[in-house]
Amino acid sequence: MTRTGRYLLDNQRTEAGERFDAFATLFDPTTFRHLDGLGVGPGWRCWEAGAGGTSVVSWLAKKVGPTGKVVATDIDISRLTGAARPPVEVRVHDIGAEQPPAEGFDLVHARLVLVHVPERERALRSMVQALRPGGRLLLEDADPALQPLPCPDEHGPEQQLANRLRHGFRTLLADRGADLSYGRRLPRLLREAGLRGVEADAQFPLTSPACAALESATVRQIRADLVAAGLATDEDIDRHLANVASGGMDLATAPMISAWGRKA
């Protein structure tokens, strides 16, 4: 992330840990499949940019082993300190404003990061710069505009309320510089950055306990912002949280688009 003060979802909030756990459940299998496909193994030097939580960092550490290195960076490393032991190095780093923490990486990976970074073009250049020739870049980001609804099957008042609150969330994100249609552009952006062999796919969780946990944690975390902006009332939010807790709603996330390529 960047030190702009505009980031809506502060990593130090209690709900942030719940969000990271939900993201790990929803998206780690996809991320690990792609990383395996890129050949991550013993001795690799990896940069996990905007790491936030530890699930991917820990997986990479096991793969690269004692002869490799994993540099995990974020502007807020409070949730990364437990992973800071060889081969993992944890650093405070602003991906949108600072030079790469090193160069010559075999892999650079960022998940659900650049969509929130107003300086995302500079950040992408930084990640490509950090790769060695032949190194791999894997970017995974959401595309909320591609599927903006938590309840695509809007068949009742509970679903209508959920979708209205999600619209408010999107408004808050856009006001802070998020690019809500960023994910779909990743393949083109990687090609324009000079990467070879670019491919992409998407993961779209439609309903699961983790989707519900993510929805609840997110709404609780941005509650004050929604109310202050006049986008919802406390009564709206209480009713929605009760609806989510009832377990009877099919709650989706925005698709996560994964794109990868190789530096020439």
Short mmCIF file of C-alpha atoms in Angstrom, two decimals:
data_model
loop_
_atom_site.label_atom_id
_atom_site.label_comp_id
_atom_site.label_asym_id
_atom_site.label_seq_id
_atom_site.Cartn_x
_atom_site.Cartn_y
_atom_site.Cartn_z
CA MET A 1 0.00 0.00 0.00
CA THR A 2 0.98 3.67 0.02
CA ARG A 3 1.28 6.30 2.72
CA THR A 4 -1.38 8.55 1.24
CA GLY A 5 -3.72 8.37 4.22
CA ARG A 6 -6.47 7.47 1.79
CA TYR A 7 -6.54 3.72 2.33
CA LEU A 8 -9.99 2.77 3.55
CA LEU A 9 -9.18 -0.61 5.13
CA ASP A 10 -6.63 -0.02 7.88
CA ASN A 11 -4.55 -3.14 8.64
CA GLN A 12 -4.44 -2.31 12.35
CA ARG A 13 -8.17 -2.72 12.87
CA THR A 14 -9.42 -5.97 14.43
CA GLU A 15 -11.58 -6.61 11.37
CA ALA A 16 -8.48 -6.56 9.15
CA GLY A 17 -7.34 -9.87 10.60
CA GLU A 18 -10.75 -11.37 9.83
CA ARG A 19 -10.51 -10.04 6.28
CA PHE A 20 -7.03 -11.54 5.77
CA ASP A 21 -8.26 -14.90 7.05
CA ALA A 22 -11.20 -14.79 4.63
CA PHE A 23 -8.98 -13.81 1.70
CA ALA A 24 -6.64 -16.69 2.53
CA THR A 25 -9.52 -19.16 2.50
CA LEU A 26 -11.00 -17.76 -0.70
CA PHE A 27 -7.89 -17.08 -2.75
CA ASP A 28 -4.84 -18.94 -1.40
CA PRO A 29 -5.59 -22.10 -3.43
CA THR A 30 -5.64 -20.02 -6.64
CA THR A 31 -2.50 -18.08 -5.71
CA PHE A 32 -0.57 -21.21 -4.73
CA ARG A 33 -1.61 -22.96 -7.94
CA HIS A 34 -0.21 -20.10 -10.00
CA LEU A 35 2.99 -19.87 -7.96
CA ASP A 36 3.53 -23.61 -8.36
CA GLY A 37 2.95 -23.22 -12.09
CA LEU A 38 5.64 -20.54 -12.23
CA GLY A 39 8.09 -23.01 -10.73
CA VAL A 40 8.81 -21.40 -7.36
CA GLY A 41 11.31 -23.63 -5.59
CA PRO A 42 14.49 -23.90 -3.51
CA GLY A 43 16.86 -20.95 -3.77
CA TRP A 44 14.38 -18.52 -5.34
CA ARG A 45 14.49 -14.84 -4.34
CA CYS A 46 10.93 -13.55 -3.98
CA TRP A 47 9.34 -10.18 -3.22
CA GLU A 48 5.84 -10.29 -1.73
CA ALA A 49 4.68 -6.69 -2.21
CA GLY A 50 1.93 -5.25 -0.04
CA ALA A 51 1.86 -8.52 1.86
CA GLY A 52 -0.56 -7.51 4.61
CA GLY A 53 -0.97 -11.00 6.12
CA THR A 54 1.32 -14.01 6.32
CA SER A 55 -0.33 -16.88 4.43
CA VAL A 56 1.44 -16.32 1.10
CA VAL A 57 4.69 -15.28 2.78
CA SER A 58 4.77 -18.49 4.83
CA TRP A 59 4.01 -20.63 1.76
CA LEU A 60 6.81 -18.97 -0.20
CA ALA A 61 9.24 -19.43 2.69
CA LYS A 62 8.63 -23.18 2.71
CA LYS A 63 9.07 -23.37 -1.06
CA VAL A 64 12.33 -21.39 -1.31
CA GLY A 65 13.88 -23.03 1.75
CA PRO A 66 17.03 -21.96 3.60
CA THR A 67 18.90 -21.16 0.38
CA GLY A 68 16.20 -18.75 -0.83
CA LYS A 69 14.84 -15.42 0.34
CA VAL A 70 11.39 -13.86 0.73
CA VAL A 71 11.19 -10.09 1.14
CA ALA A 72 7.74 -9.19 2.51
CA THR A 73 6.85 -5.49 2.40
CA ASP A 74 3.96 -3.24 3.35
CA ILE A 75 3.48 0.22 4.80
CA ASP A 76 2.02 -1.49 7.88
CA ILE A 77 3.97 -4.59 8.92
CA SER A 78 2.13 -5.15 12.21
CA ARG A 79 0.67 -8.44 10.93
CA LEU A 80 3.94 -9.59 9.35
CA THR A 81 6.33 -9.46 12.29
CA GLY A 82 5.58 -13.06 13.30
CA ALA A 83 6.92 -14.26 9.95
CA ALA A 84 10.18 -12.29 10.18
CA ARG A 85 12.67 -15.14 10.45
CA PRO A 86 14.93 -16.69 7.80
CA PRO A 87 14.37 -16.94 4.93
CA VAL A 88 11.81 -14.11 5.39
CA GLU A 89 12.83 -10.47 5.68
CA VAL A 90 10.08 -7.98 6.56
CA ARG A 91 10.41 -4.32 5.55
CA VAL A 92 8.30 -1.20 5.74
CA HIS A 93 7.93 -0.07 2.12
CA ASP A 94 5.67 2.21 0.11
CA ILE A 95 5.23 0.50 -3.25
CA GLY A 96 3.75 3.59 -4.88
CA ALA A 97 6.46 6.01 -3.84
CA GLU A 98 9.73 4.16 -3.17
CA GLN A 99 12.26 2.23 -5.20
CA PRO A 100 12.13 -1.58 -5.02
CA PRO A 101 13.58 -3.06 -1.81
CA ALA A 102 16.13 -4.90 -3.99
CA GLU A 103 16.61 -6.12 -7.55
CA GLY A 104 17.29 -9.45 -9.20
CA PHE A 105 14.19 -11.20 -7.87
CA ASP A 106 13.11 -14.49 -9.42
CA LEU A 107 9.50 -13.69 -8.48
CA VAL A 108 7.51 -10.60 -7.60
CA HIS A 109 3.93 -11.12 -6.42
CA ALA A 110 1.19 -8.78 -5.23
CA ARG A 111 -2.38 -9.75 -4.38
CA LEU A 112 -5.28 -7.34 -3.97
CA VAL A 113 -2.87 -4.41 -3.69
CA LEU A 114 -2.61 -2.24 -6.79
CA VAL A 115 -6.36 -1.67 -7.10
CA HIS A 116 -6.01 0.46 -3.95
CA VAL A 117 -2.80 2.30 -4.89
CA PRO A 118 -3.36 5.62 -6.70
CA GLU A 119 0.28 5.47 -7.91
CA ARG A 120 -0.31 2.01 -9.40
CA GLU A 121 1.52 2.73 -12.67
CA ARG A 122 4.70 3.61 -10.80
CA ALA A 123 4.24 0.58 -8.56
CA LEU A 124 3.98 -1.75 -11.57
CA ARG A 125 7.14 -0.28 -13.10
CA SER A 126 8.90 -0.80 -9.77
CA MET A 127 7.94 -4.47 -9.65
CA VAL A 128 9.09 -5.11 -13.21
CA GLN A 129 12.35 -3.28 -12.49
CA ALA A 130 12.96 -5.54 -9.49
CA LEU A 131 12.88 -8.74 -11.58
CA ARG A 132 15.99 -10.41 -12.96
CA PRO A 133 15.94 -11.27 -16.67
CA GLY A 134 13.67 -14.30 -16.92
CA GLY A 135 12.04 -13.50 -13.56
CA ARG A 136 8.29 -13.91 -13.12
CA LEU A 137 5.67 -11.34 -12.13
CA LEU A 138 2.31 -12.50 -10.77
CA LEU A 139 -0.27 -9.78 -10.14
CA GLU A 140 -3.67 -10.65 -8.69
CA ASP A 141 -6.25 -7.94 -8.29
CA ALA A 142 -9.94 -7.43 -7.91
CA ASP A 143 -12.26 -5.99 -10.53
CA PRO A 144 -15.25 -4.71 -8.51
CA ALA A 145 -16.77 -3.02 -11.56
CA LEU A 146 -16.86 -6.31 -13.44
CA GLN A 147 -19.20 -7.79 -10.83
CA PRO A 148 -20.17 -5.14 -8.24
CA LEU A 149 -22.85 -6.99 -6.27
CA PRO A 150 -22.55 -9.09 -3.13
CA CYS A 151 -25.91 -10.60 -4.09
CA PRO A 152 -26.08 -11.16 -7.87
CA ASP A 153 -29.40 -12.96 -7.22
CA GLU A 154 -31.27 -9.90 -5.89
CA HIS A 155 -34.55 -11.57 -5.05
CA GLY A 156 -35.61 -9.86 -1.83
CA PRO A 157 -35.16 -6.89 0.52
CA GLU A 158 -32.18 -8.47 2.28
CA GLN A 159 -30.30 -8.76 -1.00
CA GLN A 160 -31.33 -5.26 -2.07
CA LEU A 161 -29.93 -3.82 1.17
CA ALA A 162 -26.69 -5.75 0.75
CA ASN A 163 -26.25 -4.44 -2.77
CA ARG A 164 -27.00 -0.87 -1.68
CA LEU A 165 -24.35 -1.03 1.05
CA ARG A 166 -21.83 -2.52 -1.39
CA HIS A 167 -22.51 0.40 -3.74
CA GLY A 168 -21.64 2.71 -0.85
CA PHE A 169 -18.42 0.77 -0.24
CA ARG A 170 -17.47 1.16 -3.91
CA THR A 171 -18.11 4.90 -3.66
CA LEU A 172 -15.78 5.19 -0.68
CA LEU A 173 -13.07 3.19 -2.46
CA ALA A 174 -13.28 5.32 -5.61
CA ASP A 175 -13.12 8.51 -3.54
CA ARG A 176 -9.79 7.29 -2.15
CA GLY A 177 -8.25 6.60 -5.53
CA ALA A 178 -9.10 2.92 -6.02
CA ASP A 179 -9.47 1.76 -9.63
CA LEU A 180 -12.55 -0.44 -9.59
CA SER A 181 -11.94 -1.86 -13.08
CA TYR A 182 -8.23 -2.49 -12.69
CA GLY A 183 -8.21 -6.28 -12.69
CA ARG A 184 -9.39 -6.68 -16.27
CA ARG A 185 -6.49 -4.54 -17.55
CA LEU A 186 -3.72 -6.61 -15.99
CA PRO A 187 -2.92 -8.78 -19.07
CA ARG A 188 -2.54 -5.72 -21.30
CA LEU A 189 -0.53 -3.81 -18.69
CA LEU A 190 1.90 -6.70 -18.28
CA ARG A 191 2.41 -6.92 -22.05
CA GLU A 192 2.90 -3.15 -22.26
CA ALA A 193 5.50 -3.44 -19.50
CA GLY A 194 7.48 -5.73 -21.79
CA LEU A 195 6.70 -9.06 -20.17
CA ARG A 196 6.60 -12.21 -22.30
CA GLY A 197 4.23 -15.17 -22.22
CA VAL A 198 1.45 -13.24 -20.48
CA GLU A 199 -1.56 -15.28 -19.36
CA ALA A 200 -4.48 -14.63 -17.01
CA ASP A 201 -7.50 -16.21 -15.38
CA ALA A 202 -10.09 -15.27 -12.76
CA GLN A 203 -11.48 -16.63 -9.50
CA PHE A 204 -15.07 -15.67 -8.60
CA PRO A 205 -16.30 -16.97 -5.23
CA LEU A 206 -20.09 -16.91 -5.32
CA THR A 207 -21.11 -18.19 -1.89
CA SER A 208 -19.27 -19.69 1.08
CA PRO A 209 -18.77 -19.12 4.80
CA ALA A 210 -15.61 -17.16 3.94
CA CYS A 211 -17.60 -14.83 1.67
CA ALA A 212 -19.99 -14.15 4.55
CA ALA A 213 -17.11 -13.61 6.99
CA LEU A 214 -15.47 -11.18 4.56
CA GLU A 215 -18.72 -9.27 4.09
CA SER A 216 -19.33 -8.94 7.82
CA ALA A 217 -15.78 -7.86 8.63
CA THR A 218 -15.69 -5.33 5.79
CA VAL A 219 -19.00 -3.70 6.67
CA ARG A 220 -18.06 -3.49 10.34
CA GLN A 221 -14.70 -1.94 9.44
CA ILE A 222 -16.15 0.76 7.17
CA ARG A 223 -19.31 1.34 9.22
CA ALA A 224 -18.33 4.80 10.45
CA ASP A 225 -17.25 5.86 6.95
CA LEU A 226 -20.55 4.76 5.40
CA VAL A 227 -22.56 6.62 8.03
CA ALA A 228 -20.40 9.76 7.92
CA ALA A 229 -20.74 9.93 4.13
CA GLY A 230 -24.53 9.57 4.32
CA LEU A 231 -24.37 6.30 2.37
CA ALA A 232 -26.09 4.24 5.08
CA THR A 233 -27.57 4.53 8.54
CA ASP A 234 -26.61 2.58 11.63
CA GLU A 235 -29.99 0.87 11.37
CA ASP A 236 -29.23 -0.22 7.79
CA ILE A 237 -25.91 -1.68 8.87
CA ASP A 238 -27.31 -3.47 11.93
CA ARG A 239 -30.02 -5.03 9.79
CA HIS A 240 -27.54 -6.13 7.13
CA LEU A 241 -25.15 -7.66 9.66
CA ALA A 242 -28.03 -9.58 11.20
CA ASN A 243 -29.04 -10.80 7.73
CA VAL A 244 -25.48 -12.00 7.07
CA ALA A 245 -25.28 -13.70 10.46
CA SER A 246 -28.51 -15.60 9.76
CA GLY A 247 -26.63 -17.70 7.19
CA GLY A 248 -29.36 -17.55 4.59
CA MET A 249 -27.73 -15.21 2.06
CA ASP A 250 -25.63 -16.08 -0.98
CA LEU A 251 -22.81 -13.53 -0.78
CA ALA A 252 -20.24 -13.11 -3.55
CA THR A 253 -16.94 -11.27 -3.85
CA ALA A 254 -15.58 -9.29 -6.77
CA PRO A 255 -13.65 -11.52 -9.19
CA MET A 256 -9.91 -11.75 -8.54
CA ILE A 257 -8.01 -11.68 -11.81
CA SER A 258 -4.55 -13.27 -11.85
CA ALA A 259 -2.09 -12.29 -14.59
CA TRP A 260 1.47 -13.45 -14.97
CA GLY A 261 4.40 -13.07 -17.33
CA ARG A 262 8.18 -13.32 -17.68
CA LYS A 263 10.72 -10.50 -17.92
CA ALA A 264 12.72 -10.64 -21.14
#
